[in-house]
CSV table of C-alpha atoms and ligand atoms in Angstrom, one decimal:
chain,number,residue,atom,x,y,z
A,260,UNK,CA,0.7,-18.0,28.4
A,261,UNK,CA,0.3,-14.7,26.5
A,262,UNK,CA,2.2,-16.1,23.6
A,263,UNK,CA,0.0,-19.1,23.5
A,264,UNK,CA,-3.1,-16.8,23.4
A,265,UNK,CA,-1.7,-14.7,20.6
A,266,UNK,CA,-0.7,-17.9,18.6
A,267,UNK,CA,-4.2,-19.3,19.0
A,268,UNK,CA,-5.8,-16.1,17.8
A,269,UNK,CA,-3.6,-16.1,14.7
A,270,UNK,CA,-4.2,-19.8,14.0
A,271,UNK,CA,-7.9,-19.3,14.7
A,272,UNK,CA,-8.0,-16.5,12.2
A,273,UNK,CA,-6.2,-18.5,9.5
A,274,UNK,CA,-8.6,-21.4,10.1
A,275,UNK,CA,-11.6,-19.1,9.7
A,276,UNK,CA,-10.1,-17.7,6.5
A,277,UNK,CA,-9.8,-21.3,5.2
A,278,UNK,CA,-13.4,-22.2,6.0
A,279,UNK,CA,-15.6,-22.8,3.0
A,280,UNK,CA,-18.0,-20.0,2.1
A,281,UNK,CA,-21.3,-20.7,3.9
A,282,UNK,CA,-24.7,-19.0,3.8
A,283,UNK,CA,-24.5,-18.5,7.6
A,284,UNK,CA,-22.4,-15.7,9.0
A,285,UNK,CA,-20.1,-17.0,11.7
A,286,UNK,CA,-20.4,-15.3,15.1
A,287,UNK,CA,-16.9,-13.8,15.0
A,288,UNK,CA,-17.6,-12.1,11.7
A,289,UNK,CA,-20.8,-10.7,13.1
A,290,UNK,CA,-18.9,-9.2,16.1
A,291,UNK,CA,-16.1,-7.9,13.8
A,292,UNK,CA,-18.7,-6.3,11.5
A,293,UNK,CA,-20.2,-4.4,14.4
A,294,UNK,CA,-17.1,-3.5,16.4
A,295,UNK,CA,-14.1,-3.4,14.0
A,296,UNK,CA,-14.0,0.4,13.6
A,297,UNK,CA,-14.7,1.3,17.2
A,298,UNK,CA,-12.1,-1.3,18.2
A,299,UNK,CA,-9.5,0.1,15.8
A,300,UNK,CA,-10.3,3.6,17.0
A,301,UNK,CA,-9.9,2.6,20.7
A,302,UNK,CA,-6.6,0.9,20.0
A,303,UNK,CA,-5.2,3.9,18.2
A,304,UNK,CA,-6.5,6.2,21.0
A,305,UNK,CA,-4.7,4.0,23.5
A,306,UNK,CA,-1.5,4.0,21.6
A,307,UNK,CA,-1.6,7.8,21.3
A,308,UNK,CA,-2.4,8.3,25.0
A,309,UNK,CA,0.3,5.8,26.1
A,310,UNK,CA,3.0,7.4,23.9
A,311,UNK,CA,1.8,10.9,24.9
A,312,UNK,CA,2.0,9.9,28.6
A,313,UNK,CA,5.4,8.4,28.3
A,314,UNK,CA,6.7,11.4,26.3
A,315,UNK,CA,5.4,14.1,28.6
A,316,UNK,CA,6.6,12.3,31.8
A,317,UNK,CA,10.0,11.8,30.2
A,318,UNK,CA,9.7,8.1,30.5
A,319,UNK,CA,9.8,7.4,26.7
A,320,UNK,CA,13.6,6.8,26.3
A,321,UNK,CA,13.5,4.7,29.5
A,322,UNK,CA,10.6,2.6,28.1
A,323,UNK,CA,12.2,2.1,24.7
A,324,UNK,CA,15.6,1.2,26.3
A,325,UNK,CA,13.8,-1.1,28.7
A,326,UNK,CA,11.9,-2.9,26.0
A,327,UNK,CA,15.1,-3.3,23.9
A,328,UNK,CA,17.0,-4.6,26.9
A,329,UNK,CA,14.2,-7.1,27.6
A,330,UNK,CA,14.2,-8.4,24.1
A,331,UNK,CA,18.0,-8.4,23.8
A,332,UNK,CA,18.3,-10.6,26.9
A,333,UNK,CA,15.9,-13.1,25.5
A,334,UNK,CA,16.7,-13.1,21.8
A,335,UNK,CA,20.3,-11.8,21.6
A,336,UNK,CA,19.0,-9.1,19.3
A,337,UNK,CA,22.2,-6.9,19.4
A,338,UNK,CA,24.2,-9.8,18.0
A,339,UNK,CA,21.8,-10.4,15.1
A,340,UNK,CA,21.2,-6.7,14.3
A,341,UNK,CA,24.9,-6.0,14.0
A,342,UNK,CA,25.4,-9.2,11.9
A,343,UNK,CA,22.4,-8.2,9.7
A,344,UNK,CA,23.8,-4.7,9.3
A,345,UNK,CA,27.3,-6.0,8.3
A,346,UNK,CA,25.7,-8.4,5.8
A,347,UNK,CA,23.4,-5.6,4.5
A,348,UNK,CA,26.3,-3.3,3.7
A,349,UNK,CA,28.5,-6.0,2.2
A,350,UNK,CA,25.9,-7.6,0.0
A,351,UNK,CA,26.5,-5.7,-3.2
A,352,UNK,CA,30.2,-5.7,-2.8
A,353,UNK,CA,30.3,-9.4,-2.4
A,354,UNK,CA,28.1,-10.0,-5.4
A,355,UNK,CA,29.6,-7.4,-7.7
A,356,UNK,CA,33.1,-6.5,-6.3
A,357,UNK,CA,33.9,-4.5,-9.5
A,358,UNK,CA,31.1,-2.1,-8.7
A,359,UNK,CA,32.9,-1.0,-5.6
A,360,UNK,CA,29.4,-0.3,-4.2
A,361,UNK,CA,27.8,-1.1,-0.9
A,362,UNK,CA,24.1,-0.7,0.1
A,363,UNK,CA,23.3,3.0,0.7
A,364,UNK,CA,23.6,4.4,4.2
A,365,UNK,CA,21.1,6.8,5.5
A,366,UNK,CA,22.1,10.4,5.9
A,367,UNK,CA,22.2,10.0,9.7
A,368,UNK,CA,24.5,7.0,9.4
A,369,UNK,CA,26.8,8.5,6.8
A,370,UNK,CA,27.4,11.7,8.7
A,371,UNK,CA,27.0,10.2,12.1
A,372,UNK,CA,24.3,12.8,12.8
A,373,UNK,CA,23.2,12.8,16.4
A,374,UNK,CA,20.1,15.0,16.0
A,375,UNK,CA,17.0,14.2,14.1
A,376,UNK,CA,16.1,16.6,11.3
A,377,UNK,CA,12.4,17.3,11.4
A,378,UNK,CA,12.0,16.5,7.7
A,379,UNK,CA,13.3,13.0,8.0
A,380,UNK,CA,9.9,11.3,8.5
A,381,UNK,CA,8.9,12.6,5.1
A,382,UNK,CA,11.6,10.5,3.6
A,383,UNK,CA,9.6,7.4,4.5
A,384,UNK,CA,6.7,8.4,2.1
A,385,UNK,CA,8.2,6.5,-0.9
A,386,UNK,CA,8.6,3.4,1.2
A,387,UNK,CA,5.1,3.8,2.6
A,388,UNK,CA,3.7,4.1,-1.0
A,389,UNK,CA,5.4,0.8,-1.7
A,390,UNK,CA,4.1,-0.7,1.5
A,391,UNK,CA,0.5,0.3,0.5
A,392,UNK,CA,1.1,-1.3,-2.9
A,393,UNK,CA,2.1,-4.6,-1.3
A,394,UNK,CA,-1.0,-4.5,0.9
A,395,UNK,CA,-3.1,-3.8,-2.2
A,396,UNK,CA,-1.6,-6.7,-4.1
A,397,UNK,CA,-2.2,-9.1,-1.2
A,398,UNK,CA,-5.8,-8.0,-0.6
A,399,UNK,CA,-6.4,-7.7,-4.3
A,400,UNK,CA,-5.4,-11.4,-4.8
A,401,UNK,CA,-8.0,-12.4,-2.2
A,402,UNK,CA,-10.7,-10.3,-3.8
A,403,UNK,CA,-9.8,-11.8,-7.2
A,404,UNK,CA,-10.8,-15.3,-6.0
A,405,UNK,CA,-14.4,-14.1,-5.8
A,406,UNK,CA,-14.9,-11.2,-8.1
A,407,UNK,CA,-16.5,-11.8,-11.5
A,408,UNK,CA,-15.7,-9.2,-14.3
A,409,UNK,CA,-19.1,-9.5,-15.9
A,410,UNK,CA,-20.8,-6.2,-16.6
A,411,UNK,CA,-23.8,-7.4,-18.6
A,412,UNK,CA,-27.0,-6.1,-17.0
A,413,UNK,CA,-29.9,-8.4,-16.4
A,414,UNK,CA,-33.0,-8.3,-14.2
A,415,UNK,CA,-33.0,-10.6,-11.2
A,416,UNK,CA,-35.9,-12.5,-9.6
A,417,UNK,CA,-36.9,-9.4,-7.5
A,418,UNK,CA,-37.1,-7.2,-10.6
A,419,UNK,CA,-33.8,-5.3,-9.9
A,420,UNK,CA,-31.3,-4.6,-12.6
A,421,UNK,CA,-28.0,-6.2,-11.7
A,422,UNK,CA,-24.9,-7.8,-13.2
A,423,UNK,CA,-22.5,-10.7,-12.5
A,424,UNK,CA,-19.9,-8.1,-11.2
A,425,UNK,CA,-22.3,-6.5,-8.8
A,426,UNK,CA,-23.6,-9.8,-7.5
A,427,UNK,CA,-20.0,-11.0,-6.9
A,428,UNK,CA,-19.4,-7.8,-4.8
A,429,UNK,CA,-22.5,-8.6,-2.8
A,430,UNK,CA,-21.1,-12.1,-2.3
A,431,UNK,CA,-17.8,-10.7,-1.1
A,432,UNK,CA,-19.6,-8.3,1.3
A,433,UNK,CA,-22.0,-10.8,2.8
A,434,UNK,CA,-20.9,-14.4,2.4
A,435,UNK,CA,-17.1,-14.6,1.9
A,436,UNK,CA,-15.2,-15.1,5.2
A,437,UNK,CA,-13.6,-11.7,6.0
A,438,UNK,CA,-14.6,-10.5,2.5
A,439,UNK,CA,-15.9,-7.2,3.7
A,440,UNK,CA,-12.9,-6.4,5.8
A,441,UNK,CA,-10.4,-7.4,3.1
A,442,UNK,CA,-12.4,-5.2,0.7
A,443,UNK,CA,-12.3,-2.4,3.2
A,444,UNK,CA,-8.5,-2.8,3.6
A,445,UNK,CA,-8.1,-2.7,-0.2
A,446,UNK,CA,-10.3,0.4,-0.4
A,447,UNK,CA,-8.4,2.3,2.4
A,448,UNK,CA,-5.0,1.2,1.2
A,449,UNK,CA,-5.8,2.6,-2.2
A,450,UNK,CA,-6.7,6.0,-0.6
A,451,UNK,CA,-3.5,5.8,1.5
A,452,UNK,CA,-1.4,5.0,-1.5
A,453,UNK,CA,-2.7,8.0,-3.6
A,454,UNK,CA,-2.1,10.3,-0.7
A,455,UNK,CA,1.4,9.0,0.2
A,456,UNK,CA,2.5,9.0,-3.5
A,457,UNK,CA,1.4,12.6,-3.8
A,458,UNK,CA,3.1,13.7,-0.5
A,459,UNK,CA,6.2,11.8,-1.5
A,460,UNK,CA,6.3,13.8,-4.8
A,461,UNK,CA,5.9,17.0,-2.7
A,462,UNK,CA,8.8,16.0,-0.4
A,463,UNK,CA,11.0,15.3,-3.5
A,464,UNK,CA,10.0,18.7,-4.9
A,465,UNK,CA,10.6,20.7,-1.7
A,466,UNK,CA,14.0,19.2,-0.9
A,467,UNK,CA,15.0,19.7,-4.5
A,468,UNK,CA,15.7,15.9,-5.0
A,469,UNK,CA,14.4,16.0,-8.6
A,470,UNK,CA,17.5,17.9,-9.8
A,471,UNK,CA,20.5,16.6,-11.8
A,472,UNK,CA,21.2,13.6,-11.8
A,473,UNK,CA,17.7,12.5,-10.6
A,474,UNK,CA,15.6,13.8,-13.5
A,475,UNK,CA,15.0,10.3,-14.9
A,476,UNK,CA,13.7,9.2,-11.5
A,477,UNK,CA,11.4,12.2,-11.3
A,478,UNK,CA,10.0,11.4,-14.8
A,479,UNK,CA,9.5,7.7,-13.7
A,480,UNK,CA,7.8,9.1,-10.6
A,481,UNK,CA,5.4,11.2,-12.7
A,482,UNK,CA,4.5,8.0,-14.7
A,483,UNK,CA,4.1,6.1,-11.4
A,484,UNK,CA,1.7,8.8,-10.1
A,485,UNK,CA,-0.4,8.4,-13.3
A,486,UNK,CA,-0.3,4.6,-12.8
A,487,UNK,CA,-1.5,5.0,-9.2
A,488,UNK,CA,-4.4,7.3,-10.2
A,489,UNK,CA,-5.3,5.0,-13.1
A,490,UNK,CA,-5.3,2.1,-10.6
A,491,UNK,CA,-7.8,4.0,-8.5
A,492,UNK,CA,-10.0,4.9,-11.5
A,493,UNK,CA,-10.2,1.4,-12.9
A,494,UNK,CA,-10.8,-0.1,-9.5
A,495,UNK,CA,-13.6,2.3,-8.8
A,496,UNK,CA,-15.5,1.0,-11.8
A,497,UNK,CA,-15.2,-2.7,-11.0
A,498,UNK,CA,-18.1,-3.0,-8.5
A,499,UNK,CA,-20.3,-1.9,-11.4
A,500,UNK,CA,-22.6,0.0,-9.0
A,501,UNK,CA,-24.1,3.5,-9.8
A,502,UNK,CA,-20.9,5.2,-8.8
A,503,UNK,CA,-18.8,2.9,-11.0
A,504,UNK,CA,-21.1,3.4,-13.9
A,505,UNK,CA,-21.0,7.2,-13.5
A,506,UNK,CA,-17.2,7.2,-13.2
A,507,UNK,CA,-17.0,5.1,-16.4
A,508,UNK,CA,-19.3,7.6,-18.2
A,509,UNK,CA,-17.1,10.6,-17.2
A,510,UNK,CA,-13.9,8.7,-18.1
A,511,UNK,CA,-15.4,7.8,-21.5
A,512,UNK,CA,-16.4,11.4,-22.2
A,513,UNK,CA,-13.0,12.6,-21.2
A,514,UNK,CA,-11.3,10.0,-23.5
A,515,UNK,CA,-13.6,10.8,-26.5
A,516,UNK,CA,-13.1,14.5,-26.1
A,517,UNK,CA,-9.4,14.2,-26.9
A,518,UNK,CA,-9.0,15.9,-30.4
A,519,UNK,CA,-8.5,13.5,-33.3
A,520,UNK,CA,-7.5,10.4,-31.4
A,521,UNK,CA,-10.5,10.5,-29.0
A,522,UNK,CA,-12.4,7.5,-30.4
A,523,UNK,CA,-9.2,5.5,-30.7
A,524,UNK,CA,-8.4,6.2,-27.0
A,525,UNK,CA,-12.0,5.2,-26.0
A,526,UNK,CA,-11.5,2.0,-27.9
A,527,UNK,CA,-8.2,1.2,-26.3
A,528,UNK,CA,-9.2,2.1,-22.7
A,529,UNK,CA,-12.9,1.4,-22.6
A,530,UNK,CA,-13.4,-1.2,-25.2
A,531,UNK,CA,-15.6,1.0,-27.4
A,532,UNK,CA,-17.3,4.4,-27.7
A,533,UNK,CA,-20.3,3.3,-25.6
A,534,UNK,CA,-20.3,1.9,-22.1
A,535,UNK,CA,-21.2,-1.8,-22.2
A,536,UNK,CA,-20.5,-4.9,-20.2
A,537,UNK,CA,-17.2,-5.1,-22.0
A,538,UNK,CA,-16.1,-1.9,-20.3
A,539,UNK,CA,-15.9,-3.8,-17.0
A,540,UNK,CA,-13.8,-6.6,-18.5
A,541,UNK,CA,-11.4,-4.0,-20.0
A,542,UNK,CA,-11.2,-2.2,-16.6
A,543,UNK,CA,-10.6,-5.5,-14.9
A,544,UNK,CA,-7.8,-6.5,-17.2
A,545,UNK,CA,-6.1,-3.1,-16.8
A,546,UNK,CA,-6.6,-3.2,-13.0
A,547,UNK,CA,-5.3,-6.7,-12.4
A,548,UNK,CA,-2.7,-7.2,-15.2
A,549,UNK,CA,-1.6,-4.3,-17.2
A,550,UNK,CA,-1.2,-1.7,-14.4
A,551,UNK,CA,0.4,-4.1,-11.9
A,552,UNK,CA,2.8,-5.2,-14.6
A,553,UNK,CA,3.8,-1.6,-15.6
A,554,UNK,CA,3.7,-0.4,-12.0
A,555,UNK,CA,5.8,-3.2,-10.5
A,556,UNK,CA,8.5,-2.9,-13.2
A,557,UNK,CA,8.6,0.9,-12.9
A,558,UNK,CA,8.7,0.8,-9.1
A,559,UNK,CA,11.6,-1.7,-9.2
A,560,UNK,CA,13.6,0.6,-11.6
A,561,UNK,CA,12.6,3.7,-9.5
A,562,UNK,CA,13.9,2.2,-6.3
A,563,UNK,CA,16.9,0.6,-7.9
A,564,UNK,CA,17.8,4.1,-9.2
A,565,UNK,CA,17.5,5.5,-5.6
A,566,UNK,CA,19.8,2.7,-4.5
A,567,UNK,CA,22.4,3.4,-7.3
A,568,UNK,CA,22.3,7.2,-6.9
A,569,UNK,CA,21.8,7.3,-3.2
A,570,UNK,CA,19.4,9.7,-1.4
A,571,UNK,CA,19.8,13.3,-2.5
A,572,UNK,CA,21.1,15.8,0.1
A,573,UNK,CA,18.6,18.5,0.8
A,574,UNK,CA,19.3,21.6,-1.4
B,254,HEM,C1,4.2,4.2,-6.8
B,254,HEM,C2,4.7,5.3,-6.5
B,254,HEM,C3,6.1,5.5,-5.9
B,254,HEM,C4,6.9,4.7,-5.1
B,254,HEM,C5,6.6,3.3,-4.6
B,254,HEM,C6,8.1,5.4,-4.9
B,254,HEM,C7,9.2,4.9,-4.1
B,254,HEM,C8,10.3,5.6,-3.7
B,254,HEM,C9,11.2,5.3,-2.7
B,254,HEM,C10,11.1,4.1,-1.8
B,254,HEM,C11,12.2,6.3,-2.7
B,254,HEM,C12,13.4,6.4,-1.7
B,254,HEM,C13,13.3,7.6,-0.8
B,254,HEM,C14,11.9,7.9,-0.2
B,254,HEM,O1,11.3,7.0,0.2
B,254,HEM,O2,11.5,9.1,-0.2
B,254,HEM,C15,11.9,7.2,-3.8
B,254,HEM,C16,12.7,8.3,-4.1
B,254,HEM,C17,12.4,9.2,-5.1
B,254,HEM,N1,11.2,9.3,-5.8
B,254,HEM,FE1,9.7,8.0,-5.6
B,254,HEM,N2,8.1,6.6,-5.5
B,254,HEM,C18,6.9,6.7,-6.1
B,254,HEM,C19,6.4,7.8,-6.8
B,254,HEM,C20,7.2,9.0,-7.1
B,254,HEM,C21,6.7,10.2,-7.7
B,254,HEM,C22,5.2,10.4,-8.1
B,254,HEM,C23,7.8,11.0,-7.9
B,254,HEM,C24,7.8,12.4,-8.5
B,254,HEM,C25,7.1,12.8,-9.5
B,254,HEM,C26,8.9,10.3,-7.4
B,254,HEM,C27,10.2,10.8,-7.5
B,254,HEM,C28,11.3,10.3,-6.7
B,254,HEM,C29,12.6,10.9,-6.7
B,254,HEM,C30,13.2,12.0,-7.6
B,254,HEM,C31,13.3,10.2,-5.7
B,254,HEM,C32,14.8,10.4,-5.3
B,254,HEM,C33,14.7,11.2,-4.0
B,254,HEM,C34,16.0,11.4,-3.3
B,254,HEM,O3,17.1,11.0,-3.8
B,254,HEM,O4,16.0,12.0,-2.2
B,254,HEM,N3,8.5,9.1,-6.9
B,254,HEM,N4,10.7,6.8,-4.4
């Protein structure tokens, strides 16, 4: 019964997403617009309270074991997990026997460590950065269906200065099914990614993982940090509102103030030494093509290097 309910909610959401854009706001969207954030907050609060209760009453291990047992009885999980684990560790060896390599084991697995080192959760920050990147790519694709990179200013029927880019943002926020929430997820995932990339860099620094032989990965990481920040900057300009315009002006000033090659940099990055409608098109192309291309390639090399070299032991 419960499963049917969950399935119908998922299917219902997919159907709503596929609905054509209409001038009328559906009821569900109205409810979500009003209650999404209180609802998310309540859910988080309930999760924290439940885990806290289980932890302090000593019931947490029992609950985890119980849940695992319940799932295992129904889905034979243990069998599939051990099969997946065996396959995971043999995959490289099967494909490239000469390499003599297997997939990397975690520190806990390799040394059969029974205790949890308090720093281990920080080792997930690189993975979390990548996760945020995937979320940004998916939500970005959805926004790309509706966004128009046209920065030319004109005066609308009400006498307000506007642009194709700004109007398309208004469309996403008010007319497109789930547009505002997809935009909000894109916005917060971007914040999350900047924070997690920075914290990941701090983790790498404080455990000394940047040292020989991982210097190349550190340098790739520095470039990835710049790519991440530049992603944020170019995206901030796209709505072509006052904030975006102000950010573009500051960026242009910074670029032109570079000695000797300032005007050239402004030309390359902003499409000229003045802010015009073309600036938006340039930012758009950087945001949806150039940066994703460089970022994706570098992330793949970065993570492949981690795989080849293994995780560094804490120094
Ligand atoms: C888009 C940004 C980035 C992504 C997706 C990413 C992803 C990852 C992942 C998944 C790992 C495996 C271990 C872990 O998760 O901690 C890793 C390790 C590493 N990262 Fe990053 N990273 C990014 C940015 C950076 C930055 C900014 C730096 C430093 C300037 C950096 C330097 C390193 C180094 C040196 C390692 C090896 C650490 C070790 O062996 O313990 N990365 N990265």
